[in-house]
Amino acid sequence: MSSPKVAMIMGSGSDLDVMMNGIKVIKGYGIEYEVRVISAHRAPDAVGEYARAAASRGIKVLIAGAGAAAHLAGALAAHSALPIIGVPLVASSLAGFDALLATVQMPGGVPVGTVGVGKAGAVNAAHLAARIIALSDEGIARKVADERASQIDKVVHMDGELQERLAKEGL
Ligand code: RP5
């Protein structure tokens, strides 16, 4: 079995339902991955150990999903020079705005690429990770191109349906 290229880390098991949307995208690309729960606040030493070992294990991109005072992506970035994508999640009465600010507002020199809050963020984190892998993997680059082409087809199809409907209504 080959070693994981992308790691999907989350702060709690309660994050899995949303992060699953990204896991499915990574799997769809055929990229080797691993999924872990490692909390920045509840297991800070484990976060450091994991992040420091990741590059030597062959991991190329870390995706970190966390909600509320979401410090997981930043904590990973403190311990690793790998590209890190943060996914802010909804986990408190602040509806993800707290996690968005905690993830995106990193000090200069400690980058976390932050995607949108919730499901679309998890999905986009996975597509972004695939694009990073694609820079050095022609097979994945082809799949990224196919994925983009299929999105164009979907919009063309939607436009066709819309035109038909308007014509039927005489509009
Ligand atoms: C964050 O706190 C986790 O990422 C999760 O989104 C949130 C709540 O965690 P639980 O209390 O459900 O474990 O650290």
PDB file of N, CA, C and O in Angstrom, residues 20-54:
ATOM      1  N   MET A  20     -16.401  14.770   5.730  1.00  0.00           N
ATOM      2  CA  MET A  20     -16.630  13.629   4.839  1.00  0.00           C
ATOM      3  C   MET A  20     -16.817  14.081   3.387  1.00  0.00           C
ATOM      4  O   MET A  20     -16.416  13.388   2.454  1.00  0.00           O
ATOM      5  N   ASN A  21     -17.403  15.254   3.205  1.00  0.00           N
ATOM      6  CA  ASN A  21     -17.609  15.780   1.846  1.00  0.00           C
ATOM      7  C   ASN A  21     -16.278  15.990   1.127  1.00  0.00           C
ATOM      8  O   ASN A  21     -16.168  15.775  -0.075  1.00  0.00           O
ATOM      9  N   GLY A  22     -15.271  16.405   1.855  1.00  0.00           N
ATOM     10  CA  GLY A  22     -13.944  16.580   1.271  1.00  0.00           C
ATOM     11  C   GLY A  22     -13.227  15.248   1.093  1.00  0.00           C
ATOM     12  O   GLY A  22     -12.520  15.036   0.096  1.00  0.00           O
ATOM     13  N   ILE A  23     -13.430  14.359   2.055  1.00  0.00           N
ATOM     14  CA  ILE A  23     -12.789  13.035   1.972  1.00  0.00           C
ATOM     15  C   ILE A  23     -13.247  12.325   0.689  1.00  0.00           C
ATOM     16  O   ILE A  23     -12.438  11.725  -0.026  1.00  0.00           O
ATOM     17  N   LYS A  24     -14.544  12.453   0.381  1.00  0.00           N
ATOM     18  CA  LYS A  24     -15.073  11.806  -0.838  1.00  0.00           C
ATOM     19  C   LYS A  24     -14.422  12.381  -2.099  1.00  0.00           C
ATOM     20  O   LYS A  24     -14.160  11.650  -3.059  1.00  0.00           O
ATOM     21  N   VAL A  25     -14.157  13.687  -2.094  1.00  0.00           N
ATOM     22  CA  VAL A  25     -13.522  14.316  -3.261  1.00  0.00           C
ATOM     23  C   VAL A  25     -12.091  13.785  -3.438  1.00  0.00           C
ATOM     24  O   VAL A  25     -11.681  13.412  -4.542  1.00  0.00           O
ATOM     25  N   ILE A  26     -11.346  13.743  -2.337  1.00  0.00           N
ATOM     26  CA  ILE A  26      -9.962  13.237  -2.400  1.00  0.00           C
ATOM     27  C   ILE A  26      -9.949  11.791  -2.906  1.00  0.00           C
ATOM     28  O   ILE A  26      -9.156  11.418  -3.774  1.00  0.00           O
ATOM     29  N   LYS A  27     -10.865  10.984  -2.363  1.00  0.00           N
ATOM     30  CA  LYS A  27     -10.954   9.579  -2.792  1.00  0.00           C
ATOM     31  C   LYS A  27     -11.307   9.507  -4.277  1.00  0.00           C
ATOM     32  O   LYS A  27     -10.762   8.684  -5.016  1.00  0.00           O
ATOM     33  N   GLY A  28     -12.202  10.399  -4.714  1.00  0.00           N
ATOM     34  CA  GLY A  28     -12.611  10.432  -6.125  1.00  0.00           C
ATOM     35  C   GLY A  28     -11.439  10.700  -7.062  1.00  0.00           C
ATOM     36  O   GLY A  28     -11.422  10.219  -8.196  1.00  0.00           O
ATOM     37  N   TYR A  29     -10.480  11.464  -6.616  1.00  0.00           N
ATOM     38  CA  TYR A  29      -9.284  11.727  -7.429  1.00  0.00           C
ATOM     39  C   TYR A  29      -8.316  10.531  -7.419  1.00  0.00           C
ATOM     40  O   TYR A  29      -7.344  10.517  -8.161  1.00  0.00           O
ATOM     41  N   GLY A  30      -8.568   9.583  -6.517  1.00  0.00           N
ATOM     42  CA  GLY A  30      -7.650   8.449  -6.394  1.00  0.00           C
ATOM     43  C   GLY A  30      -6.360   8.811  -5.696  1.00  0.00           C
ATOM     44  O   GLY A  30      -5.320   8.168  -5.903  1.00  0.00           O
ATOM     45  N   ILE A  31      -6.424   9.845  -4.861  1.00  0.00           N
ATOM     46  CA  ILE A  31      -5.232  10.262  -4.104  1.00  0.00           C
ATOM     47  C   ILE A  31      -5.215   9.502  -2.772  1.00  0.00           C
ATOM     48  O   ILE A  31      -6.249   9.413  -2.092  1.00  0.00           O
ATOM     49  N   GLU A  32      -4.049   8.974  -2.414  1.00  0.00           N
ATOM     50  CA  GLU A  32      -3.931   8.278  -1.132  1.00  0.00           C
ATOM     51  C   GLU A  32      -4.088   9.305  -0.008  1.00  0.00           C
ATOM     52  O   GLU A  32      -3.510  10.389  -0.075  1.00  0.00           O
ATOM     53  N   TYR A  33      -4.847   8.941   1.016  1.00  0.00           N
ATOM     54  CA  TYR A  33      -5.115   9.900   2.098  1.00  0.00           C
ATOM     55  C   TYR A  33      -5.206   9.175   3.434  1.00  0.00           C
ATOM     56  O   TYR A  33      -5.352   7.954   3.481  1.00  0.00           O
ATOM     57  N   GLU A  34      -5.117   9.971   4.501  1.00  0.00           N
ATOM     58  CA  GLU A  34      -5.456   9.438   5.819  1.00  0.00           C
ATOM     59  C   GLU A  34      -6.306  10.474   6.547  1.00  0.00           C
ATOM     60  O   GLU A  34      -6.248  11.673   6.233  1.00  0.00           O
ATOM     61  N   VAL A  35      -7.104  10.006   7.458  1.00  0.00           N
ATOM     62  CA  VAL A  35      -8.014  10.867   8.207  1.00  0.00           C
ATOM     63  C   VAL A  35      -7.740  10.680   9.688  1.00  0.00           C
ATOM     64  O   VAL A  35      -7.649   9.545  10.164  1.00  0.00           O
ATOM     65  N   ARG A  36      -7.547  11.788  10.415  1.00  0.00           N
ATOM     66  CA  ARG A  36      -7.237  11.695  11.852  1.00  0.00           C
ATOM     67  C   ARG A  36      -8.011  12.753  12.636  1.00  0.00           C
ATOM     68  O   ARG A  36      -8.305  13.829  12.117  1.00  0.00           O
ATOM     69  N   VAL A  37      -8.310  12.453  13.885  1.00  0.00           N
ATOM     70  CA  VAL A  37      -8.785  13.461  14.839  1.00  0.00           C
ATOM     71  C   VAL A  37      -7.607  13.791  15.729  1.00  0.00           C
ATOM     72  O   VAL A  37      -7.035  12.901  16.371  1.00  0.00           O
ATOM     73  N   ILE A  38      -7.204  15.076  15.730  1.00  0.00           N
ATOM     74  CA  ILE A  38      -6.119  15.523  16.630  1.00  0.00           C
ATOM     75  C   ILE A  38      -6.470  16.951  17.056  1.00  0.00           C
ATOM     76  O   ILE A  38      -6.408  17.862  16.245  1.00  0.00           O
ATOM     77  N   SER A  39      -6.799  17.127  18.293  1.00  0.00           N
ATOM     78  CA  SER A  39      -7.269  18.448  18.735  1.00  0.00           C
ATOM     79  C   SER A  39      -6.128  19.366  19.166  1.00  0.00           C
ATOM     80  O   SER A  39      -5.261  18.976  19.954  1.00  0.00           O
ATOM     81  N   ALA A  40      -6.162  20.599  18.634  1.00  0.00           N
ATOM     82  CA  ALA A  40      -5.123  21.578  19.001  1.00  0.00           C
ATOM     83  C   ALA A  40      -5.177  21.924  20.480  1.00  0.00           C
ATOM     84  O   ALA A  40      -4.146  22.204  21.100  1.00  0.00           O
ATOM     85  N   HIS A  41      -6.382  21.907  21.047  1.00  0.00           N
ATOM     86  CA  HIS A  41      -6.528  22.316  22.448  1.00  0.00           C
ATOM     87  C   HIS A  41      -6.482  21.137  23.410  1.00  0.00           C
ATOM     88  O   HIS A  41      -5.951  21.241  24.513  1.00  0.00           O
ATOM     89  N   ARG A  42      -7.045  19.996  22.960  1.00  0.00           N
ATOM     90  CA  ARG A  42      -7.159  18.860  23.879  1.00  0.00           C
ATOM     91  C   ARG A  42      -5.950  17.929  23.790  1.00  0.00           C
ATOM     92  O   ARG A  42      -5.709  17.134  24.695  1.00  0.00           O
ATOM     93  N   ALA A  43      -5.205  18.003  22.690  1.00  0.00           N
ATOM     94  CA  ALA A  43      -4.019  17.133  22.526  1.00  0.00           C
ATOM     95  C   ALA A  43      -2.925  17.907  21.793  1.00  0.00           C
ATOM     96  O   ALA A  43      -2.498  17.513  20.697  1.00  0.00           O
ATOM     97  N   PRO A  44      -2.477  19.029  22.353  1.00  0.00           N
ATOM     98  CA  PRO A  44      -1.541  19.898  21.621  1.00  0.00           C
ATOM     99  C   PRO A  44      -0.209  19.216  21.272  1.00  0.00           C
ATOM    100  O   PRO A  44       0.349  19.475  20.204  1.00  0.00           O
ATOM    101  N   ASP A  45       0.284  18.339  22.160  1.00  0.00           N
ATOM    102  CA  ASP A  45       1.563  17.673  21.869  1.00  0.00           C
ATOM    103  C   ASP A  45       1.424  16.748  20.654  1.00  0.00           C
ATOM    104  O   ASP A  45       2.327  16.656  19.824  1.00  0.00           O
ATOM    105  N   ALA A  46       0.263  16.093  20.559  1.00  0.00           N
ATOM    106  CA  ALA A  46       0.029  15.176  19.427  1.00  0.00           C
ATOM    107  C   ALA A  46      -0.010  15.953  18.115  1.00  0.00           C
ATOM    108  O   ALA A  46       0.459  15.455  17.080  1.00  0.00           O
ATOM    109  N   VAL A  47      -0.552  17.166  18.133  1.00  0.00           N
ATOM    110  CA  VAL A  47      -0.593  17.997  16.918  1.00  0.00           C
ATOM    111  C   VAL A  47       0.831  18.292  16.458  1.00  0.00           C
ATOM    112  O   VAL A  47       1.162  18.152  15.281  1.00  0.00           O
ATOM    113  N   GLY A  48       1.696  18.690  17.392  1.00  0.00           N
ATOM    114  CA  GLY A  48       3.090  18.997  17.067  1.00  0.00           C
ATOM    115  C   GLY A  48       3.818  17.776  16.517  1.00  0.00           C
ATOM    116  O   GLY A  48       4.490  17.857  15.482  1.00  0.00           O
ATOM    117  N   GLU A  49       3.652  16.659  17.206  1.00  0.00           N
ATOM    118  CA  GLU A  49       4.336  15.422  16.763  1.00  0.00           C
ATOM    119  C   GLU A  49       3.875  15.036  15.359  1.00  0.00           C
ATOM    120  O   GLU A  49       4.686  14.694  14.495  1.00  0.00           O
ATOM    121  N   TYR A  50       2.564  15.087  15.137  1.00  0.00           N
ATOM    122  CA  TYR A  50       2.017  14.700  13.831  1.00  0.00           C
ATOM    123  C   TYR A  50       2.551  15.609  12.730  1.00  0.00           C
ATOM    124  O   TYR A  50       3.024  15.143  11.688  1.00  0.00           O
ATOM    125  N   ALA A  51       2.486  16.915  12.974  1.00  0.00           N
ATOM    126  CA  ALA A  51       2.891  17.881  11.942  1.00  0.00           C
ATOM    127  C   ALA A  51       4.382  17.761  11.640  1.00  0.00           C
ATOM    128  O   ALA A  51       4.794  17.835  10.475  1.00  0.00           O
ATOM    129  N   ARG A  52       5.188  17.556  12.659  1.00  0.00           N
ATOM    130  CA  ARG A  52       6.649  17.476  12.436  1.00  0.00           C
ATOM    131  C   ARG A  52       7.036  16.227  11.643  1.00  0.00           C
ATOM    132  O   ARG A  52       8.014  16.241  10.906  1.00  0.00           O
ATOM    133  N   ALA A  53       6.259  15.156  11.775  1.00  0.00           N
ATOM    134  CA  ALA A  53       6.595  13.901  11.087  1.00  0.00           C
ATOM    135  C   ALA A  53       5.976  13.823   9.684  1.00  0.00           C
ATOM    136  O   ALA A  53       6.369  12.975   8.876  1.00  0.00           O
ATOM    137  N   ALA A  54       4.999  14.687   9.387  1.00  0.00           N
ATOM    138  CA  ALA A  54       4.174  14.506   8.180  1.00  0.00           C
ATOM    139  C   ALA A  54       5.004  14.486   6.892  1.00  0.00           C
ATOM    140  O   ALA A  54       4.841  13.587   6.054  1.00  0.00           O
TER     141      ALA A  54
END
